[in-house]
GROMACS .gro file of C-alpha atoms in nm:
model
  242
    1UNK     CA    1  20.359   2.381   5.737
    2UNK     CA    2  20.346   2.232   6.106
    3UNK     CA    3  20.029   2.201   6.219
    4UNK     CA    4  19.857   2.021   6.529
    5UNK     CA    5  19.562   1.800   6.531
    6UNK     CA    6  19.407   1.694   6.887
    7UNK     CA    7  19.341   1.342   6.939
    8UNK     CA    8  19.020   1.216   7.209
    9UNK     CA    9  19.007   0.914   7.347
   10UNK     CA   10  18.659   0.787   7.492
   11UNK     CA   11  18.665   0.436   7.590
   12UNK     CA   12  18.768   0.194   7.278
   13UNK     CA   13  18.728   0.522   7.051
   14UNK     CA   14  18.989   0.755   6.900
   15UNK     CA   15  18.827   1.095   6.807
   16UNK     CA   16  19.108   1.323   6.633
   17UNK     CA   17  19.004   1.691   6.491
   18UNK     CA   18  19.198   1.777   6.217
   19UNK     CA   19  19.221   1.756   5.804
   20UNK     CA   20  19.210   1.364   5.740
   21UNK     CA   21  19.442   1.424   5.492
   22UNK     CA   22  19.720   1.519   5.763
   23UNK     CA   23  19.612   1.233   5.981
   24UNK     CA   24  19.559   0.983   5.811
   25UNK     CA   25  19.942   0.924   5.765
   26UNK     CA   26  19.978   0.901   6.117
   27UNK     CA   27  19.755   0.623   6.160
   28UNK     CA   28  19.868   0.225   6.129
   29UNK     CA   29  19.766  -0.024   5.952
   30UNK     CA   30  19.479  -0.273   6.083
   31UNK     CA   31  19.199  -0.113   6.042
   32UNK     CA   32  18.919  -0.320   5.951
   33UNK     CA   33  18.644  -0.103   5.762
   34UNK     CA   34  18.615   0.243   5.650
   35UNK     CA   35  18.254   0.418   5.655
   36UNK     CA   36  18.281   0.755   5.489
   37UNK     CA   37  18.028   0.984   5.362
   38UNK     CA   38  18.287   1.227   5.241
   39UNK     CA   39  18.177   1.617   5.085
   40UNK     CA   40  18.154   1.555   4.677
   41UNK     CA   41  18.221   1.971   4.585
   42UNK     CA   42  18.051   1.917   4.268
   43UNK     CA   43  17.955   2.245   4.127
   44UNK     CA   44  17.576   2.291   4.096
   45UNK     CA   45  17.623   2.649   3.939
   46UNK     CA   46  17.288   2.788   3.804
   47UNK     CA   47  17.218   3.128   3.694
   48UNK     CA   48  16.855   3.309   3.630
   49UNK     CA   49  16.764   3.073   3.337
   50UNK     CA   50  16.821   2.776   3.553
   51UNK     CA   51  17.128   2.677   3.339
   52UNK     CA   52  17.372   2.451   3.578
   53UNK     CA   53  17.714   2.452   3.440
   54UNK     CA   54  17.931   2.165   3.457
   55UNK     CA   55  18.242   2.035   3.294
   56UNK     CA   56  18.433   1.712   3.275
   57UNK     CA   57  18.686   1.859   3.465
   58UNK     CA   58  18.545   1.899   3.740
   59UNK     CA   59  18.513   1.547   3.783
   60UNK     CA   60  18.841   1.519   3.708
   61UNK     CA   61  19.020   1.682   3.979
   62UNK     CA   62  18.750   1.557   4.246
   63UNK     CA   63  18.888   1.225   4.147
   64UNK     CA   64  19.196   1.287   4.182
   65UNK     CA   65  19.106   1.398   4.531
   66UNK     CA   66  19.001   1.055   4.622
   67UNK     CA   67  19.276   0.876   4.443
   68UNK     CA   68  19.493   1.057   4.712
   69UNK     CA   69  19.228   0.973   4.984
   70UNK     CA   70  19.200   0.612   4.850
   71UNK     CA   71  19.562   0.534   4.877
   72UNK     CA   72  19.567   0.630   5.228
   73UNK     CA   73  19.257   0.421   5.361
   74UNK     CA   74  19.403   0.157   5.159
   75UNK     CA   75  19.741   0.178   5.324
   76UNK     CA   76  19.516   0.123   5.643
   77UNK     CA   77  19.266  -0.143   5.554
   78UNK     CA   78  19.543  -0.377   5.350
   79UNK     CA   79  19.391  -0.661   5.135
   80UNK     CA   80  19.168  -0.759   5.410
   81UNK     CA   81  18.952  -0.472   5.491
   82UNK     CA   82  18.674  -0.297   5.345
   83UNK     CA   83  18.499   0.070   5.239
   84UNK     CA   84  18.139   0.174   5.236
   85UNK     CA   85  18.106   0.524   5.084
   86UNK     CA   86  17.825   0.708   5.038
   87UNK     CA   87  17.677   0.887   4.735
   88UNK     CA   88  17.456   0.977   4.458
   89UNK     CA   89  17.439   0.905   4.064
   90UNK     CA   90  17.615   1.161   4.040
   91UNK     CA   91  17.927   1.135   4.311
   92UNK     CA   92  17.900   0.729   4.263
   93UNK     CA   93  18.087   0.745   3.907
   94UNK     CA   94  18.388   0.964   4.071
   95UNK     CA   95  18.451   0.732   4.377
   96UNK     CA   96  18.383   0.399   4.146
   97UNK     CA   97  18.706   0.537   3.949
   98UNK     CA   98  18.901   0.648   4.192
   99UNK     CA   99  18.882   0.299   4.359
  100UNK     CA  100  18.857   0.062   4.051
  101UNK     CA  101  19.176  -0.183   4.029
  102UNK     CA  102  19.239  -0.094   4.360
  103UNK     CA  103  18.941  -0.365   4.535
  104UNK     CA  104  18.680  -0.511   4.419
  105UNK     CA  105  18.351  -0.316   4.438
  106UNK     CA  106  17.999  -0.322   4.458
  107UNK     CA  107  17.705  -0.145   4.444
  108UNK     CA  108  17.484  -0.128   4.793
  109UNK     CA  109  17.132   0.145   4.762
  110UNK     CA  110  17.014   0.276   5.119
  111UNK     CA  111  16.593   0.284   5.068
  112UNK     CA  112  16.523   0.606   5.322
  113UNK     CA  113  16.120   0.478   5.272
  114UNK     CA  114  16.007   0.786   5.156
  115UNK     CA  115  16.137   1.049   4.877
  116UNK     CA  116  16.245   1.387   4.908
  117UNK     CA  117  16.311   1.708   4.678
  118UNK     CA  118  16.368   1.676   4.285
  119UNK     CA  119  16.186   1.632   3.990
  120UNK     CA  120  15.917   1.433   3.864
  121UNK     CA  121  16.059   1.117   4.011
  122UNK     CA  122  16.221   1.240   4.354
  123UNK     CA  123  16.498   1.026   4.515
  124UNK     CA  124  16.416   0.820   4.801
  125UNK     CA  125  16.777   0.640   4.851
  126UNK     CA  126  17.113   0.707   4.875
  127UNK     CA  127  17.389   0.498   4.694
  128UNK     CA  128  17.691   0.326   4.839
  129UNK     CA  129  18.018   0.169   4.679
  130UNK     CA  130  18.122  -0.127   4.905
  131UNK     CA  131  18.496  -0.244   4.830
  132UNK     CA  132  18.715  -0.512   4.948
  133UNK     CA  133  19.048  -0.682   4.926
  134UNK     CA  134  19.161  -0.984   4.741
  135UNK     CA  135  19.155  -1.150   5.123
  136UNK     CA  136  18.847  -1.006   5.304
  137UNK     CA  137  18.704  -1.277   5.446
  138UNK     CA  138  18.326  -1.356   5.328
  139UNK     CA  139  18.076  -1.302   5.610
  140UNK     CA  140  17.716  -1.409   5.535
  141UNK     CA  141  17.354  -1.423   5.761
  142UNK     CA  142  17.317  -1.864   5.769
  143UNK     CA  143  17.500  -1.909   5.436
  144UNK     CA  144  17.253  -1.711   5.243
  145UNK     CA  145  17.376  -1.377   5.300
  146UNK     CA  146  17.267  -1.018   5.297
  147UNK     CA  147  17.006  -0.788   5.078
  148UNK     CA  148  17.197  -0.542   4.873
  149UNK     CA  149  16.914  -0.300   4.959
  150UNK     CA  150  16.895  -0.159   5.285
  151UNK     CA  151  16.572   0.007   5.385
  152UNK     CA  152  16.626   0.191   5.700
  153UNK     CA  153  16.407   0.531   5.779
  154UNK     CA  154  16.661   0.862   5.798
  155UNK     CA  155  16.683   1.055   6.096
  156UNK     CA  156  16.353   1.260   6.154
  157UNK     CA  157  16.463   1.668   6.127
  158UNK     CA  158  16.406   1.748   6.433
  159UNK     CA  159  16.637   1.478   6.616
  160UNK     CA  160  16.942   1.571   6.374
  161UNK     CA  161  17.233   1.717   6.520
  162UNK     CA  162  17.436   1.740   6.132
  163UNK     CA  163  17.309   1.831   5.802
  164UNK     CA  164  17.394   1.487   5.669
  165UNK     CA  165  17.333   1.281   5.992
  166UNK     CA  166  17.329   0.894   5.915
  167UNK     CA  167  17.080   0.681   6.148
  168UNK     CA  168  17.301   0.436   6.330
  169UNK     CA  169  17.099   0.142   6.195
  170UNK     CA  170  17.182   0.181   5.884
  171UNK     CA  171  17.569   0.178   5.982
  172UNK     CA  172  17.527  -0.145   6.236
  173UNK     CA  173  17.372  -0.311   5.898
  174UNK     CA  174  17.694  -0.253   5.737
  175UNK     CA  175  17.917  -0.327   6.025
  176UNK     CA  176  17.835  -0.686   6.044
  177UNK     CA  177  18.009  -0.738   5.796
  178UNK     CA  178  18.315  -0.538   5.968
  179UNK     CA  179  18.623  -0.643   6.189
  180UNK     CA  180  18.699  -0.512   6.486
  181UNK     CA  181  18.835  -0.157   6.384
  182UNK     CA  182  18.638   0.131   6.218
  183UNK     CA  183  18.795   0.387   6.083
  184UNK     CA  184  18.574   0.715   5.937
  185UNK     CA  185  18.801   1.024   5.789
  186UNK     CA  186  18.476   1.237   5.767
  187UNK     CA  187  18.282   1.166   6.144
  188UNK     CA  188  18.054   1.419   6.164
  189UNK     CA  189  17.820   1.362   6.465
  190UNK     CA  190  18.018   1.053   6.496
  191UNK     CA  191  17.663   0.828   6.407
  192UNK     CA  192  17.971   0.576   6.244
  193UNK     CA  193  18.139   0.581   6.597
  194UNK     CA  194  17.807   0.479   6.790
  195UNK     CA  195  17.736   0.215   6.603
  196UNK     CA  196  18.076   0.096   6.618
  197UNK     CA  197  18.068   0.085   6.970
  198UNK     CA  198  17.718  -0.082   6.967
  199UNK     CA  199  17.860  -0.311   6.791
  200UNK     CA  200  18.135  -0.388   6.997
  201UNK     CA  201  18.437  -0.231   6.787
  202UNK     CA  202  18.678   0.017   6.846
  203UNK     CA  203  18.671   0.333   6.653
  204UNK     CA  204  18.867   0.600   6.532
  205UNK     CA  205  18.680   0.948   6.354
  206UNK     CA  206  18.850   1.218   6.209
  207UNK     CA  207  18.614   1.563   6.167
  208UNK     CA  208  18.753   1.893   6.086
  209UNK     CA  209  18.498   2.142   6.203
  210UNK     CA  210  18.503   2.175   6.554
  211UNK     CA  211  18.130   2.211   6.606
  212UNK     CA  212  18.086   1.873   6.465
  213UNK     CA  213  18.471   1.751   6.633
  214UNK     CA  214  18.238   1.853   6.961
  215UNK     CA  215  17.888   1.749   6.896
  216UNK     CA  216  18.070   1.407   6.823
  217UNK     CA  217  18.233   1.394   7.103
  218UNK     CA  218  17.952   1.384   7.353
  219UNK     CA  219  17.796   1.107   7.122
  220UNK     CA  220  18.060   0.888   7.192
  221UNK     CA  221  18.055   1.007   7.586
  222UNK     CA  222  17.684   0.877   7.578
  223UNK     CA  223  17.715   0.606   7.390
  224UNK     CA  224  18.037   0.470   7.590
  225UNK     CA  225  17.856   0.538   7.903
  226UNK     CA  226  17.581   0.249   7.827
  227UNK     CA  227  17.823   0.017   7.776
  228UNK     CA  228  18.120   0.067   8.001
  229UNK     CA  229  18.134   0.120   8.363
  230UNK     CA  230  18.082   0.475   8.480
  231UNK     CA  231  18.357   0.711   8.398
  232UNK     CA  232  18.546   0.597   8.126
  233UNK     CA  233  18.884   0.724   8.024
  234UNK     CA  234  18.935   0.984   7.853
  235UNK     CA  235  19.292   1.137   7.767
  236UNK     CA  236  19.355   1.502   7.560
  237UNK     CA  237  19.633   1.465   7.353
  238UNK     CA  238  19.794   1.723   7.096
  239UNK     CA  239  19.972   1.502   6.791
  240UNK     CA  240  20.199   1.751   6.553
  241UNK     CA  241  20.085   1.676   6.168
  242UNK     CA  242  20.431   1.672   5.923
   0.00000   0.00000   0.00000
């Protein structure tokens, strides 16, 4: 099926709205870092007795999901780049196998500061798989490096402009670690793309809902417009997906 995905450009950022799965194959390689915080789809079915079905196989095929998705950030980041993807105990497991023998991995935990719903012991952190290639280059803070526990408030309720906003602290803690090009397949409010720029990188989003494609959008306008002189360039492009 021909489709078309449209394709932003603000600044040093390339916003494109569209399945990531259609445009990621039109991207190159080069691309430094991927930030994701991707939707999981893991059924949470409970009926009246508070009975949650689940089954192995829905694992399964999620993980075969990201296999797919895995191979094509891959393709982009080469042996020299590097993925931060976010999670929970329970996504963590799928993405770990999707990805293992494909980099090398580790395990990074986001400390939000305070906890939020559950059960007796309520989560207050979020969990994210870094991986690399054989030939990312080690970057540490004076030789000693960097905590593997990042403790960085979330973004009050009232300031959030997406259900699963990230604050851009938290992403400018991973980025200095990054190269010069971020890539995220699942943008959002584009809080990846803002800290990108703060950072001084280029950046390239892909979101499919256009509420968020939009939202996003004047993000990066704002953010582009404290950095750059006034005006920046902006081009509207329509890209057909094979």
């Amino acid at each position: 099926r021909l489709g078309m995905a449209e394709k932003v450009v603000i600044g040093n950022a390339e916003l494109w709205h569209g399945d990531c799965l259609e445009v990621l194959p039109m991207l190159q390689p080069g691309v430094h870092a991927v930030v994701m915080d991707p939707p999981y789809n893991i059924p949470t079915q409970a009926a009246q007795t508070r009975e949650i079905t689940r089954t192995i196989g829905d694992l399964s095929m999620i993980e075969a999901s990201f296999r797919l998705l895995f191979d094509q950030t891959l393709r982009l980041t080469g042996d020299t780049g590097r993925h931060f993807v976010f999670g929970d105990g329970v996504s963590y497991p799928v993405v770990f196998r999707a990805m293992y023998g494909k980099a090398s991995t580790a395990l990074l935990v986001w400390d939000k500061g305070r906890i939020g719903m559950g059960r007796e012991f309520r989560k207050r952190h979020e969990l994210v798989m870094h991986a690399w290639g054989a030939l990312t280059p080690i970057v540490s803070s004076e030789g000693t490096g960097f905590a593997d526990v990042l403790q960085f408030p979330p973004v009050p309720a009232a300031e959030q402009v997406h259900p699963a906003q990230k604050p851009t602290q938290l992403i400018g803690a991973l980025l200095r670690v990054c190269g010069r090009t971020v890539l995220d397949p699942f943008m959002g409010s584009a809080s990846t793309g803002v800290a990108a720029v703060q950072s001084g990188k280029h950046f390239v989003g892909i979101e499919i809902e256009r509420r968020y494609f939009d939202i996003a959008c004047r993000r990066m306008d704002d953010a582009q417009r404290t950095l750059l002189p006034p005006d920046p360039p902006r081009e509207c492009v329509q890209e057909g997906l094979l």
